GROMACS .gro file of C-alpha atoms in nm:
model
  104
    1UNK     CA    1  -4.100  16.394  17.285
    2UNK     CA    2  -4.380  16.140  17.235
    3UNK     CA    3  -4.199  15.831  17.362
    4UNK     CA    4  -3.889  15.915  17.570
    5UNK     CA    5  -3.841  15.550  17.667
    6UNK     CA    6  -3.826  15.442  17.298
    7UNK     CA    7  -3.576  15.714  17.215
    8UNK     CA    8  -3.355  15.603  17.505
    9UNK     CA    9  -3.327  15.274  17.338
   10UNK     CA   10  -3.199  15.404  17.008
   11UNK     CA   11  -2.838  15.496  16.941
   12UNK     CA   12  -2.638  15.595  16.635
   13UNK     CA   13  -2.493  15.239  16.603
   14UNK     CA   14  -2.842  15.094  16.568
   15UNK     CA   15  -2.913  15.360  16.304
   16UNK     CA   16  -2.600  15.265  16.113
   17UNK     CA   17  -2.689  14.895  16.130
   18UNK     CA   18  -3.050  14.974  16.019
   19UNK     CA   19  -2.944  15.183  15.712
   20UNK     CA   20  -2.671  14.929  15.606
   21UNK     CA   21  -2.887  14.624  15.649
   22UNK     CA   22  -3.178  14.794  15.455
   23UNK     CA   23  -2.964  14.910  15.162
   24UNK     CA   24  -2.748  14.598  15.152
   25UNK     CA   25  -3.058  14.363  15.192
   26UNK     CA   26  -2.819  14.122  15.361
   27UNK     CA   27  -2.719  14.079  15.714
   28UNK     CA   28  -2.388  13.917  15.602
   29UNK     CA   29  -2.289  14.193  15.360
   30UNK     CA   30  -2.393  14.455  15.607
   31UNK     CA   31  -2.179  14.293  15.879
   32UNK     CA   32  -1.875  14.313  15.633
   33UNK     CA   33  -1.942  14.674  15.552
   34UNK     CA   34  -1.973  14.759  15.923
   35UNK     CA   35  -1.675  14.565  16.025
   36UNK     CA   36  -1.890  14.358  16.258
   37UNK     CA   37  -1.963  13.988  16.302
   38UNK     CA   38  -2.285  13.858  16.153
   39UNK     CA   39  -2.430  13.742  16.487
   40UNK     CA   40  -2.385  14.108  16.619
   41UNK     CA   41  -2.560  14.253  16.322
   42UNK     CA   42  -2.840  14.000  16.357
   43UNK     CA   43  -2.879  14.087  16.733
   44UNK     CA   44  -2.903  14.457  16.632
   45UNK     CA   45  -3.159  14.376  16.361
   46UNK     CA   46  -3.355  14.182  16.636
   47UNK     CA   47  -3.344  14.497  16.858
   48UNK     CA   48  -3.466  14.710  16.566
   49UNK     CA   49  -3.748  14.472  16.503
   50UNK     CA   50  -3.851  14.496  16.856
   51UNK     CA   51  -3.828  14.878  16.861
   52UNK     CA   52  -4.021  14.930  16.537
   53UNK     CA   53  -4.279  14.642  16.579
   54UNK     CA   54  -4.202  14.549  16.222
   55UNK     CA   55  -3.986  14.266  16.061
   56UNK     CA   56  -3.799  14.548  15.856
   57UNK     CA   57  -3.667  14.280  15.612
   58UNK     CA   58  -3.834  13.951  15.502
   59UNK     CA   59  -3.685  13.657  15.307
   60UNK     CA   60  -3.798  13.620  14.946
   61UNK     CA   61  -3.678  13.404  14.669
   62UNK     CA   62  -3.410  13.652  14.582
   63UNK     CA   63  -3.283  13.715  14.935
   64UNK     CA   64  -3.398  13.972  15.181
   65UNK     CA   65  -3.651  14.241  15.088
   66UNK     CA   66  -3.734  14.553  15.301
   67UNK     CA   67  -4.105  14.564  15.419
   68UNK     CA   68  -4.290  14.893  15.354
   69UNK     CA   69  -4.183  15.017  15.694
   70UNK     CA   70  -3.832  14.924  15.630
   71UNK     CA   71  -3.841  15.123  15.301
   72UNK     CA   72  -3.981  15.421  15.469
   73UNK     CA   73  -3.686  15.413  15.721
   74UNK     CA   74  -3.398  15.420  15.461
   75UNK     CA   75  -3.412  15.802  15.379
   76UNK     CA   76  -3.463  15.912  15.747
   77UNK     CA   77  -3.186  15.689  15.879
   78UNK     CA   78  -2.954  15.818  15.597
   79UNK     CA   79  -3.054  16.171  15.702
   80UNK     CA   80  -2.958  16.108  16.061
   81UNK     CA   81  -2.622  15.952  15.972
   82UNK     CA   82  -2.541  16.266  15.747
   83UNK     CA   83  -2.657  16.502  16.031
   84UNK     CA   84  -2.422  16.312  16.278
   85UNK     CA   85  -2.138  16.341  16.045
   86UNK     CA   86  -2.184  16.727  15.996
   87UNK     CA   87  -2.230  16.768  16.368
   88UNK     CA   88  -1.920  16.611  16.464
   89UNK     CA   89  -1.700  16.729  16.171
   90UNK     CA   90  -1.819  17.092  16.233
   91UNK     CA   91  -1.737  17.051  16.606
   92UNK     CA   92  -1.377  16.970  16.522
   93UNK     CA   93  -1.334  17.278  16.319
   94UNK     CA   94  -1.047  17.373  16.098
   95UNK     CA   95  -0.697  17.245  16.200
   96UNK     CA   96  -0.431  17.380  15.955
   97UNK     CA   97  -0.185  17.106  16.084
   98UNK     CA   98  -0.408  16.824  15.965
   99UNK     CA   99  -0.595  16.990  15.674
  100UNK     CA  100  -0.556  16.805  15.352
  101UNK     CA  101  -0.704  17.066  15.123
  102UNK     CA  102  -0.513  17.279  14.882
  103UNK     CA  103  -0.580  17.655  14.918
  104UNK     CA  104  -0.495  17.891  14.631
   0.00000   0.00000   0.00000
């Protein structure tokens, strides 16, 4: 690992905020989607900016626009979130008492 100290400062919650803010292009809309208060999303975005060394989103005439670095982070952050979902859904395994699928 190149920078262990940096990795120790990143958690899945920050990745969710990163992906949501970048795709919604709005801190307020991201807060609603995440079920968070806007100041908490702003604080997380501040941490993400410090960690990345990039503004990630900048204001424009039409709202917020991802920077080039922000655009490059969209797919990797989505991939991390998908991997986490698979990791934990696979760990729970199949439970016939709670399964909602129909088997024929």
